[in-house]
Tab-separated table of C-alpha atoms in Angstrom:
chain	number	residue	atom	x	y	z
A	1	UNK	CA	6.083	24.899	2.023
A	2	UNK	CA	6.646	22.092	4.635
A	3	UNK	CA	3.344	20.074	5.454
A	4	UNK	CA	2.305	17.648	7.832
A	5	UNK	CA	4.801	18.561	11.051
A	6	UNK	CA	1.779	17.654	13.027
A	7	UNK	CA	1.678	13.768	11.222
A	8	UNK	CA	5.265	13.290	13.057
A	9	UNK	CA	3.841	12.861	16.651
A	10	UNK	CA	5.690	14.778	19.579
A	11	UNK	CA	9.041	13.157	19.589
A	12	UNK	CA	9.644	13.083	15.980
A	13	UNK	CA	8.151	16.580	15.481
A	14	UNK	CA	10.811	18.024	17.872
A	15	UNK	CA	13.244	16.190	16.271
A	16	UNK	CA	12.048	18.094	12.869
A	17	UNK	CA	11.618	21.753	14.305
A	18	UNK	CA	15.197	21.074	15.804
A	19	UNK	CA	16.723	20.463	12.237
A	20	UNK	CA	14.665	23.095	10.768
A	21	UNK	CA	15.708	25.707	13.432
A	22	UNK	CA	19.795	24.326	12.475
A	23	UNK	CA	18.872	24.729	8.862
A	24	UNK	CA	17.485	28.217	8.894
A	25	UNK	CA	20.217	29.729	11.104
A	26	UNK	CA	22.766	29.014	8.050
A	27	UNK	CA	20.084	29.495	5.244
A	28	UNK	CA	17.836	32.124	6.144
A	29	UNK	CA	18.755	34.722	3.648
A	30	UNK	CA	18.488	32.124	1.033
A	31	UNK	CA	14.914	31.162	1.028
A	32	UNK	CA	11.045	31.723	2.065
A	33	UNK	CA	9.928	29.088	4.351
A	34	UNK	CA	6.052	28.295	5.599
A	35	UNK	CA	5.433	25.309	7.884
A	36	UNK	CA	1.916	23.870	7.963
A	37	UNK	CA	0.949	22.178	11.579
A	38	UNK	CA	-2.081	21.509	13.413
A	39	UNK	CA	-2.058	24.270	16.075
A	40	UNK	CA	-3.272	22.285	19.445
A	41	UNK	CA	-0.349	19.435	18.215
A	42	UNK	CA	1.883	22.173	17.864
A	43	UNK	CA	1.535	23.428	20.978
A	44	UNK	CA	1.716	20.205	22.585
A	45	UNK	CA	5.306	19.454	21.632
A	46	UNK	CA	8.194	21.167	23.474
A	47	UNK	CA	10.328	22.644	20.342
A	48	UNK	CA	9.633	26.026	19.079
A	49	UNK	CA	10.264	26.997	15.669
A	50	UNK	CA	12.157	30.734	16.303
A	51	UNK	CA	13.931	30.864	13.122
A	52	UNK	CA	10.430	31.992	11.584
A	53	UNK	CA	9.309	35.783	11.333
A	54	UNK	CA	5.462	34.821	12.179
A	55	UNK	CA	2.546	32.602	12.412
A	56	UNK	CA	-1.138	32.653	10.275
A	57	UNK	CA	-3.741	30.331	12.677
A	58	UNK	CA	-7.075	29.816	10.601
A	59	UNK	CA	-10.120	30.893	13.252
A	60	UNK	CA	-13.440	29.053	12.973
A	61	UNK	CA	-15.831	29.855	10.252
A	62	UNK	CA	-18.116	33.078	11.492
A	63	UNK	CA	-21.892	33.295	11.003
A	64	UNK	CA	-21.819	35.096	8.225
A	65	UNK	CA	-19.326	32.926	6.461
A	66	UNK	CA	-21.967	29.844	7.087
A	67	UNK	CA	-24.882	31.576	6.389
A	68	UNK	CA	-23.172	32.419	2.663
A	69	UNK	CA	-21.895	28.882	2.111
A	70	UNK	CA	-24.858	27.696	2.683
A	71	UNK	CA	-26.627	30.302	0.420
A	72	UNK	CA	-24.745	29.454	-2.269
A	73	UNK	CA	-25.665	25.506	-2.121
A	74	UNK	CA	-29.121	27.007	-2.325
A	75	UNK	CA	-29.635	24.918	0.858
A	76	UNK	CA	-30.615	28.393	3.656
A	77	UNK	CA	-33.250	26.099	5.452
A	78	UNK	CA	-30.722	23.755	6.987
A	79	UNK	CA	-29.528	27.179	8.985
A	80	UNK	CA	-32.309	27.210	11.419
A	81	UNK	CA	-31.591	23.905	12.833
A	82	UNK	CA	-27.900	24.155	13.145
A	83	UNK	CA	-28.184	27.838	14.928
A	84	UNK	CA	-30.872	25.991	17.251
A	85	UNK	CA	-28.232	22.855	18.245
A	86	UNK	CA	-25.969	25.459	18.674
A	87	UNK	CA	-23.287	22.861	21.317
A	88	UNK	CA	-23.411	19.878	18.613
A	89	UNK	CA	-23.876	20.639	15.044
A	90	UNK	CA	-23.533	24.281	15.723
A	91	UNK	CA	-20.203	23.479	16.894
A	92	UNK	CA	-19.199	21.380	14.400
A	93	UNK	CA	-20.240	23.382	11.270
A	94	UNK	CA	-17.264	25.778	12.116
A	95	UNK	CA	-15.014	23.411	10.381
A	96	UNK	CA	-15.080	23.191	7.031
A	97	UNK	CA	-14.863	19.677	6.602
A	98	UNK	CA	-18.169	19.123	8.784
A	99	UNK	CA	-19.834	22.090	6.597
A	100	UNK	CA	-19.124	20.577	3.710
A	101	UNK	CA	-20.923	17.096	5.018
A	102	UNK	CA	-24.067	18.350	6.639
A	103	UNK	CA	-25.597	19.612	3.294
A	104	UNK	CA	-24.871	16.326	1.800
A	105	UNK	CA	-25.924	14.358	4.700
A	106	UNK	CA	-29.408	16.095	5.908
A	107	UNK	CA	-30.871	17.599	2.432
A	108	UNK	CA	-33.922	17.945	3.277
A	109	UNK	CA	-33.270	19.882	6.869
A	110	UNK	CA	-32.645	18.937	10.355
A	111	UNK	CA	-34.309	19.664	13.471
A	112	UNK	CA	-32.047	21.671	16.035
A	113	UNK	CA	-32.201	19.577	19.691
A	114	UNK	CA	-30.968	22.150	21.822
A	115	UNK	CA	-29.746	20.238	24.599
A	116	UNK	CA	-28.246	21.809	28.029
A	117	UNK	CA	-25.654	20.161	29.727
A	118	UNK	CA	-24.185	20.599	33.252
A	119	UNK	CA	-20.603	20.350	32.445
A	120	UNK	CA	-17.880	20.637	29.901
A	121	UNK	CA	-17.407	17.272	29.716
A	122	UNK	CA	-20.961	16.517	29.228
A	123	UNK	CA	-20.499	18.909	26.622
A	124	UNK	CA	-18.007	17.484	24.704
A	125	UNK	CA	-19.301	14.110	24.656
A	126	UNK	CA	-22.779	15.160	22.969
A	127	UNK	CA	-20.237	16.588	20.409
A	128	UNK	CA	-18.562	13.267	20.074
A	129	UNK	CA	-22.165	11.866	19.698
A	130	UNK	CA	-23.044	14.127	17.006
A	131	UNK	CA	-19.856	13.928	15.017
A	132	UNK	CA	-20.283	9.869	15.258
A	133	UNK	CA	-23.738	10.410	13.741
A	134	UNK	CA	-23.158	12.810	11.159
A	135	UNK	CA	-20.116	10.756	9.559
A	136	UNK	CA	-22.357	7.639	10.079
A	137	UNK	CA	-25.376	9.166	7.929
A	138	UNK	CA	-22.872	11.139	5.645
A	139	UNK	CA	-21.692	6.870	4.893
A	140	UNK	CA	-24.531	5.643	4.751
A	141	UNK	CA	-25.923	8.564	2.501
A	142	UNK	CA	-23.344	8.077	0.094
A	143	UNK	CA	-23.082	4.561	0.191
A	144	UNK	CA	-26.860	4.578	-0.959
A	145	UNK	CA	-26.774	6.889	-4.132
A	146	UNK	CA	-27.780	5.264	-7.345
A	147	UNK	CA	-24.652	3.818	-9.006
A	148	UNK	CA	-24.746	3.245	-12.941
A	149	UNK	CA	-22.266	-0.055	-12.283
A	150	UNK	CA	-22.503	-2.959	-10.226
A	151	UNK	CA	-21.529	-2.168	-6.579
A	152	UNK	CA	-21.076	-3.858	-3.424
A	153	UNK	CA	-22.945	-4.679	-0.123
A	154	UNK	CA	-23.021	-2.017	2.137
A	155	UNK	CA	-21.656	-4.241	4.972
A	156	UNK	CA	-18.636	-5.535	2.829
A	157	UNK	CA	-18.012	-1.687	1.954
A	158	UNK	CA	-17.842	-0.811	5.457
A	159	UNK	CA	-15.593	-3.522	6.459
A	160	UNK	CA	-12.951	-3.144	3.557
A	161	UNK	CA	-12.722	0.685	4.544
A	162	UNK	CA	-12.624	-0.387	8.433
A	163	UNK	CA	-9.401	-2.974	7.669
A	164	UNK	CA	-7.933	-0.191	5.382
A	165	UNK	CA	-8.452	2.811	8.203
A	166	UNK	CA	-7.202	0.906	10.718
A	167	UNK	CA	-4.043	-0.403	8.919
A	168	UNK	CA	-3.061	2.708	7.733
A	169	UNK	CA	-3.499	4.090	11.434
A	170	UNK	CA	-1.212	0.899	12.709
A	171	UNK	CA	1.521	1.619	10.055
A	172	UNK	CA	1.224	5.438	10.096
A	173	UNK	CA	0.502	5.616	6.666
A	174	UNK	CA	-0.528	9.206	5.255
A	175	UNK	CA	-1.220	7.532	1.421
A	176	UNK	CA	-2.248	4.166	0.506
A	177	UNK	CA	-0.465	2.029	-2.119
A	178	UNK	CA	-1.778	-1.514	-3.791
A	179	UNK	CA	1.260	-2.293	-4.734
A	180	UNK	CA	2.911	-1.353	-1.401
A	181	UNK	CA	1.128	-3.939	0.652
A	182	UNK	CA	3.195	-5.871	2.885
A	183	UNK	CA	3.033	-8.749	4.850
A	184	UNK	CA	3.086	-7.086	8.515
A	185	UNK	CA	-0.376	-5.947	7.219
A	186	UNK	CA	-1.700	-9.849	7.884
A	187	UNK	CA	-3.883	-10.011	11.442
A	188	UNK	CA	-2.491	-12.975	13.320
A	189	UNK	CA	0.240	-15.788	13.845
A	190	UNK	CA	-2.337	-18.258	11.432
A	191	UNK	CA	-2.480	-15.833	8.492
A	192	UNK	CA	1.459	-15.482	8.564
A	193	UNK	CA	1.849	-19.025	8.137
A	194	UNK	CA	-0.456	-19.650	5.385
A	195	UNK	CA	1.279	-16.569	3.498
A	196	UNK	CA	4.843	-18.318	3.959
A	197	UNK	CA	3.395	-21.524	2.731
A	198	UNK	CA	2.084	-20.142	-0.150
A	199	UNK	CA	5.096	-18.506	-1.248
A	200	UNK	CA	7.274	-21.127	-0.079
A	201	UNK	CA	5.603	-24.254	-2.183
A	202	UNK	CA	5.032	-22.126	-5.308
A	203	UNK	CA	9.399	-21.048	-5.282
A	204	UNK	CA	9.675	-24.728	-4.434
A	205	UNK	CA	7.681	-25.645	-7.371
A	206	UNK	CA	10.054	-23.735	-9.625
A	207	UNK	CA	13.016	-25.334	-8.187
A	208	UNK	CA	12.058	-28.724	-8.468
A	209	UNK	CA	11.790	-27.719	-11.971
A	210	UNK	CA	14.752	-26.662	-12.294
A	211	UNK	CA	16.538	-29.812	-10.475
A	212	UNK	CA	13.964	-31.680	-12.875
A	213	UNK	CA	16.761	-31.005	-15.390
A	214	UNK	CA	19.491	-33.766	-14.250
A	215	UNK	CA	17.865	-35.633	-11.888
A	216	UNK	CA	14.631	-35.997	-13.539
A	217	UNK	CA	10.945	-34.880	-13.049
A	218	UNK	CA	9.953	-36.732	-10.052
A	219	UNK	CA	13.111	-36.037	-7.904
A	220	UNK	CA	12.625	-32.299	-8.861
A	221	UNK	CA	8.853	-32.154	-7.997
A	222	UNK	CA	9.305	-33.668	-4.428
A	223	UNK	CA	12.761	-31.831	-3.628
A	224	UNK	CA	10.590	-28.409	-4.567
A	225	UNK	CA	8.219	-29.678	-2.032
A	226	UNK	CA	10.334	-30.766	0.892
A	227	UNK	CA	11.755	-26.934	0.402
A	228	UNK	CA	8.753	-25.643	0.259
A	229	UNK	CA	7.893	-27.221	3.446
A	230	UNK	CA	11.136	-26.228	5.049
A	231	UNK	CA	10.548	-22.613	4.442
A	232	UNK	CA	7.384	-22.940	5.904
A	233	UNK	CA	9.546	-23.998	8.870
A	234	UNK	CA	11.812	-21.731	8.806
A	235	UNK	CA	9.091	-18.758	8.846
A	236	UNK	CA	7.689	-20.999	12.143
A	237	UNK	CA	11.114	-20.235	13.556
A	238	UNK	CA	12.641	-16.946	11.900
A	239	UNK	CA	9.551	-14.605	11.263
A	240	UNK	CA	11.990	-13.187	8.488
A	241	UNK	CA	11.992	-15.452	5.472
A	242	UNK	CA	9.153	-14.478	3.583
A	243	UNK	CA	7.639	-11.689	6.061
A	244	UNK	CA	10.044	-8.740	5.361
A	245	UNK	CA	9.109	-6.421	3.096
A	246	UNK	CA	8.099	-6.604	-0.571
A	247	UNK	CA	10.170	-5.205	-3.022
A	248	UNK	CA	8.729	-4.426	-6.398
A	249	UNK	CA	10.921	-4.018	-9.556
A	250	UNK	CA	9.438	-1.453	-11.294
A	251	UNK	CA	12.326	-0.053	-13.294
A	252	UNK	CA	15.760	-1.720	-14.648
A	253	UNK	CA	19.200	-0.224	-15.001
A	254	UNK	CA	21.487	-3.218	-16.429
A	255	UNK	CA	24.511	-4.268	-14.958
A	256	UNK	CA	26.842	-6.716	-13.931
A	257	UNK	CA	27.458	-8.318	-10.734
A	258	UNK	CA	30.775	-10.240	-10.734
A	259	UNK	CA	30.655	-11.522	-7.238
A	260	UNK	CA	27.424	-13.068	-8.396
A	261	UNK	CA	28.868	-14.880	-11.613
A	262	UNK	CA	31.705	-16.353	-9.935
A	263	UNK	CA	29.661	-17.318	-6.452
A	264	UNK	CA	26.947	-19.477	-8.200
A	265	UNK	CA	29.032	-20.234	-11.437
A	266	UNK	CA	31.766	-21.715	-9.166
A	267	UNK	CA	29.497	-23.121	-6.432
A	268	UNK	CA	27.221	-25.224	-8.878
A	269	UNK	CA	30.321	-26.576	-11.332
A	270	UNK	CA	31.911	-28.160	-7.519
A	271	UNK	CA	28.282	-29.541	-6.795
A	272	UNK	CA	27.526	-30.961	-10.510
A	273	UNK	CA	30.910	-32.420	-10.891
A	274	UNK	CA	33.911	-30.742	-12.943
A	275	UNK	CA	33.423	-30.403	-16.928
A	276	UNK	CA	29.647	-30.734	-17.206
A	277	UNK	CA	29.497	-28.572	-13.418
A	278	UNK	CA	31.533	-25.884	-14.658
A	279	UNK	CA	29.511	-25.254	-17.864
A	280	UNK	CA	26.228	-25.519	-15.851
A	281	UNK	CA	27.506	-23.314	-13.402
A	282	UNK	CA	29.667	-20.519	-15.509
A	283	UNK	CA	26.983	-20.240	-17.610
A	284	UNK	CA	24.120	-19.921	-15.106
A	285	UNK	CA	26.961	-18.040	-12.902
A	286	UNK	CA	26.417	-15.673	-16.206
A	287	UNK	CA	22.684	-15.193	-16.018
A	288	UNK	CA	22.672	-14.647	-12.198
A	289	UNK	CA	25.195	-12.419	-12.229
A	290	UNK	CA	23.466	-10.831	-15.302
A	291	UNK	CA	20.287	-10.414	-13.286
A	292	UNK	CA	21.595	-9.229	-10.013
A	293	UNK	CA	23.055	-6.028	-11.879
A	294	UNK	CA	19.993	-5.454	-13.096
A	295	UNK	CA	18.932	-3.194	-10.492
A	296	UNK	CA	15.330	-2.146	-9.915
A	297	UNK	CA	14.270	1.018	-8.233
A	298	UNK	CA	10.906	2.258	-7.481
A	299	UNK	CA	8.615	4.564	-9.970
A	300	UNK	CA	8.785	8.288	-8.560
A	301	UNK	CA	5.392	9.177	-10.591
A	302	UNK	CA	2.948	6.453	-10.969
A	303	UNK	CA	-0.557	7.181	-12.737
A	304	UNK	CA	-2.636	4.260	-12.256
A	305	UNK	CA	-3.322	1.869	-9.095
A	306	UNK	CA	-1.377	-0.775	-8.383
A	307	UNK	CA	1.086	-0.006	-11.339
A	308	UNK	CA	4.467	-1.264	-8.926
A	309	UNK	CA	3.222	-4.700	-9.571
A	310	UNK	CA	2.197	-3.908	-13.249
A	311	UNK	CA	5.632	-2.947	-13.605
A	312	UNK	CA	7.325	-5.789	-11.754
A	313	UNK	CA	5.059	-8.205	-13.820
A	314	UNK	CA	6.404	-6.994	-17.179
A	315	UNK	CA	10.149	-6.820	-16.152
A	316	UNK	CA	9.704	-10.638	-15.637
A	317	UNK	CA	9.146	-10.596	-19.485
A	318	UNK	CA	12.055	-8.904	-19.496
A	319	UNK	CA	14.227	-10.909	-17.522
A	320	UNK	CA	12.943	-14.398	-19.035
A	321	UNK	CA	14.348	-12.412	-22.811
A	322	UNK	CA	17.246	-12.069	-20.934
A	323	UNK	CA	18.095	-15.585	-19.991
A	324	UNK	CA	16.264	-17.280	-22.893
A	325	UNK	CA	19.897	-17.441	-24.990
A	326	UNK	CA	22.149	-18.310	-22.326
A	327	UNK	CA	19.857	-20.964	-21.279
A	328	UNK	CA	19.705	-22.482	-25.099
A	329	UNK	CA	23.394	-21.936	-25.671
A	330	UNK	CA	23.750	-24.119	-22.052
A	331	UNK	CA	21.885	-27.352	-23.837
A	332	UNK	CA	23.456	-27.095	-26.862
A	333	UNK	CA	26.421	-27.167	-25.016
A	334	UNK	CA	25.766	-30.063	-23.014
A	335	UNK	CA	24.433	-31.864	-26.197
A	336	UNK	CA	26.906	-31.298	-28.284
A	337	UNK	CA	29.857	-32.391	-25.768
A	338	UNK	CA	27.893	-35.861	-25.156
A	339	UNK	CA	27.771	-36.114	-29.081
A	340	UNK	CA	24.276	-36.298	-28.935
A	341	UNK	CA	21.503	-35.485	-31.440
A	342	UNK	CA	20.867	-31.751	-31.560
A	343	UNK	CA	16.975	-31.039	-31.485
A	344	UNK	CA	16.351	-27.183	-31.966
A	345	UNK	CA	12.806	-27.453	-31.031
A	346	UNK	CA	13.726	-29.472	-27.485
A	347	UNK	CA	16.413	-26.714	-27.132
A	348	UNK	CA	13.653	-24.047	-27.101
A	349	UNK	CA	11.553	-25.469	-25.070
A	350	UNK	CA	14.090	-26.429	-22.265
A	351	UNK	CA	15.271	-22.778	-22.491
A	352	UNK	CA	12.193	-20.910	-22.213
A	353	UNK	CA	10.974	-23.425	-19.283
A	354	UNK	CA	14.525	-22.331	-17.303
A	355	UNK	CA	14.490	-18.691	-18.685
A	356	UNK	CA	10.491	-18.291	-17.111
A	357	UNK	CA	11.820	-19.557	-13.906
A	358	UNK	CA	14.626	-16.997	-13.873
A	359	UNK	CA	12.472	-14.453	-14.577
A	360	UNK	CA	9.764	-15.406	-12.359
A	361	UNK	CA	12.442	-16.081	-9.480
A	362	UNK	CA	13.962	-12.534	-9.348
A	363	UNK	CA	11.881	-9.977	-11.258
A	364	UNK	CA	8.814	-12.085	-10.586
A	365	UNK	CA	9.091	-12.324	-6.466
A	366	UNK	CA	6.954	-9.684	-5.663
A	367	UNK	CA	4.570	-10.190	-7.646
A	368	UNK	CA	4.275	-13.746	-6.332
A	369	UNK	CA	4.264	-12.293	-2.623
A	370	UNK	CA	1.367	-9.712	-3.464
A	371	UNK	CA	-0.339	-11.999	-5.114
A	372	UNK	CA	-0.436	-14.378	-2.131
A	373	UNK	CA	-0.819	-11.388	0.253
A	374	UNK	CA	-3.853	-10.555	-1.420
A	375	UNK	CA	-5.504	-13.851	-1.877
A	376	UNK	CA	-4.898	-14.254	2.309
A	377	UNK	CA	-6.689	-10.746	3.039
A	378	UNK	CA	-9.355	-11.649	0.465
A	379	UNK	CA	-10.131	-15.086	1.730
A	380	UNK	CA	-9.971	-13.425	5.289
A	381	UNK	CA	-12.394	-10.683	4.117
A	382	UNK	CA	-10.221	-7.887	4.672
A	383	UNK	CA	-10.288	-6.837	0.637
A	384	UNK	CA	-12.201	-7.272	-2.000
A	385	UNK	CA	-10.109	-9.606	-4.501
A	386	UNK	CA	-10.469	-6.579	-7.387
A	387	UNK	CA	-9.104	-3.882	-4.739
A	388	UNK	CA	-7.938	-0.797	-7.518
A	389	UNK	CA	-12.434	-1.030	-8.833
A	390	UNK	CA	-13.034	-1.157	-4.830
A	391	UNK	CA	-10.785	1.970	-4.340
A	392	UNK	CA	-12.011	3.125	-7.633
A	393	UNK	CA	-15.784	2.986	-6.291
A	394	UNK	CA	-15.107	4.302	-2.656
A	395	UNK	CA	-13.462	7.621	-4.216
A	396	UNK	CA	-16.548	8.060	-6.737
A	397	UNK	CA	-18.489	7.724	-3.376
A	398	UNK	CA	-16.022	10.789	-2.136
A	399	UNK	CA	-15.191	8.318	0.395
A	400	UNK	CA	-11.432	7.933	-0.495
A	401	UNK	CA	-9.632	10.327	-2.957
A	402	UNK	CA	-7.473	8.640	-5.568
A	403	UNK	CA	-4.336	10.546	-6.943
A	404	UNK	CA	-2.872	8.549	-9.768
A	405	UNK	CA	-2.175	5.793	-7.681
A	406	UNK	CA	-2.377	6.398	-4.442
A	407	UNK	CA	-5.396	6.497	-2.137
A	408	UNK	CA	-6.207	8.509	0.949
A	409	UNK	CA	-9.490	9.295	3.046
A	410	UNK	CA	-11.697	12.550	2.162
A	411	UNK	CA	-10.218	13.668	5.552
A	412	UNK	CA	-8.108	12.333	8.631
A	413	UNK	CA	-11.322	12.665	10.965
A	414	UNK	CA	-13.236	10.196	8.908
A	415	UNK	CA	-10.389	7.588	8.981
A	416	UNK	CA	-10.411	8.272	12.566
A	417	UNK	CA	-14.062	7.031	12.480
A	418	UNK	CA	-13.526	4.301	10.336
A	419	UNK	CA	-10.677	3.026	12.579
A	420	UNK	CA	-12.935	3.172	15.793
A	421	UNK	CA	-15.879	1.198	14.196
């Protein structure tokens, strides 16, 4: 079963049918096939799907069929007053998502309006009307029921769910991810820059402590500033730098990337001069080139929210285990060929402090970029800063459903209305 041909839009839903049709003409006999569309989307596009034997289209829910439902929810009253606004709710109870809502929404009843209107159009925007107001009750019904935790202000509620609706609907997302946030989600120009600056001073931080090493702690600190700064600049100029997309590291398969050992092994024993260079930069050249072949790939099955970054924040550990030896061995090294005193505490601490920032400079990246993603769209009001107990809350509120961890609106109509608020 193939679903969601009618998420594609027209061009690449032609595109689809057309490889389908290719497909079945040299693997009919080989398989069933059912395709799930939208029928008026379907009909829209140009491309035909004749490689299939027949179509099923799902008619509107009869009478009777309402009249039962409703029965059954013990809740027969609220049948006079839909059969009586027969053009707006009338309408609209036909479709099982509305159905479902208008039991929730009007409890105690509803009085049918039966309005007459002079032309279709006329018609159809009184349907609009009461599809606006039904969703809008059907929020602020659920929004309102007694919660045995602390919740939130209606108005923030409304707004988080607004941002979130409306970026999915920019970025034609079917399925919501925490840990997939990226920062093309960020509203203007102002917001981009404060992101890159972020980032940029906290990786420029981390390499001024690692320059801190030879040419001491105040050179190090204001290097990792001035290129911190200078990314900044660069994003001004590039848009590329710290904007394109996040990357989480979420599982490892170890490796070994040659190119990488002998490109920064090489590179920093020509910078740092020729005996103590080369054993700065073979043996860093080893770490790096340890790390780059330690390729992550993304989690197939995830079953909490947010667990990307979980994942990415514990391979850091990983990573910092990693280069914790090489990065004694380096000291001793460098110690012992100056014939100085050998302190094994000192040695620990400078190779943890260089093994964290390793860690924290490859495995840890995106956490550092969600992290400063987040604290952007939360200072902006766009999220709330704890956003898996937000998502948490809004699918208790069978506002958004949560599966494992991803998150998606009840239904596609009331992300629609979300969107349009």
């Amino acid at each position: 079963m193939l679903d969601g041909l009618d998420e594609l839009g027209l061009t690449r839903q032609k595109k689809c049918i057309d490889k389908i049709n290719e497909f079945l003409e040299s693997n009919s006999s080989l398989l069933q096939l059912v395709i799930c569309c939208r029928e008026e989307e379907y009909q829209q596009g140009e491309a035909i799907l004749n490689q299939l034997r027949g179509a099923v289209c799902l008619q509107p829910l009869s009478e009777k069929q309402i009249q039962n439902y409703l029965r059954e929810l013990k809740c027969q009253h609220l049948w006079e007053g839909i059969k009586n606004d027969a053009d707006g709710l009338g309408e609209l109870e036909k479709t099982p998502l509305f159905l479902n809502l208008i039991p929730v929404t009007y409890p105690d009843g509803l009085m049918g309006r039966g309005e007459r209107f002079n032309s279709e159009d006329e018609k159809k925007d009184y349907q609009d009307k009461c599809r606006k107001e039904l969703f809008d009750k059907y929020i602020e019904k659920r929004l309102g029921e007694y919660h045995d935790r602390k919740g939130y202000k209606v108005e923030d509620v409304k707004r988080w769910l607004v941002w979130l609706a409306k970026t999915m609907k920019e970025h034609k997302l079917k399925e919501f991810y925490i840990e997939k946030m990226q920062p093309s989600y960020l509203d203007n120009r102002k917001q981009i820059i404060l992101y890159s600056l972020i980032v940029g001073l906290i990786y420029g931080l981390f390499i001024g402590l690692f320059i801190e090493i030879i040419y001491g702690l105040i050179f190090g600190l204001i290097l990792g500033l001035v290129l911190g700064i200078y990314c900044v600049i660069s994003e001004l100029f590039t848009s590329k730098l710290f904007t394109s997309k996040i990357e989480t590291v979420e599982t490892l398969k170890l490796g070994f990337s040659i190119k990488s050992f002998l490109a920064y092994g090489l590179t920093s024993g020509l910078i740092s001069g020729l005996i103590y260079g080369l054993i700065i930069g073979l043996i860093y050249g080893l770490i790096i080139g340890l790390i780059y072949g330690l390729h992550g790939i993304e989690l197939i099955n995830k079953t909490d929210a947010n667990q990307g970054i979980k994942e990415s924040a514990n391979n850091t550990f990983i990573f910092t285990l990693i280069a914790l030896p090489l990065t004694i061995l380096l000291y001793f090294l460098l110690l012992y060929i100056q014939n100085a005193s050998i302190n094994i505490l000192n040695l620990v601490q400078f190779g943890l402090r260089d093994s964290l920032i390793f860690g924290i400079a490859f495995a840890g990246t995106p956490r550092i970029q969600h992290l400063s993603l987040r604290l952007i769209l939360w200072k902006n009001g766009s999220i709330p800063w704890n956003y898996a107990r937000f998502l948490k809350y809004a699918d208790e509120r069978k506002l958004i459903n949560q599966v494992s961890g991803r998150f998606t609106f009840i239904h596609d109509k009331l992300q629609e209305h979300f969107a349009r608020m």
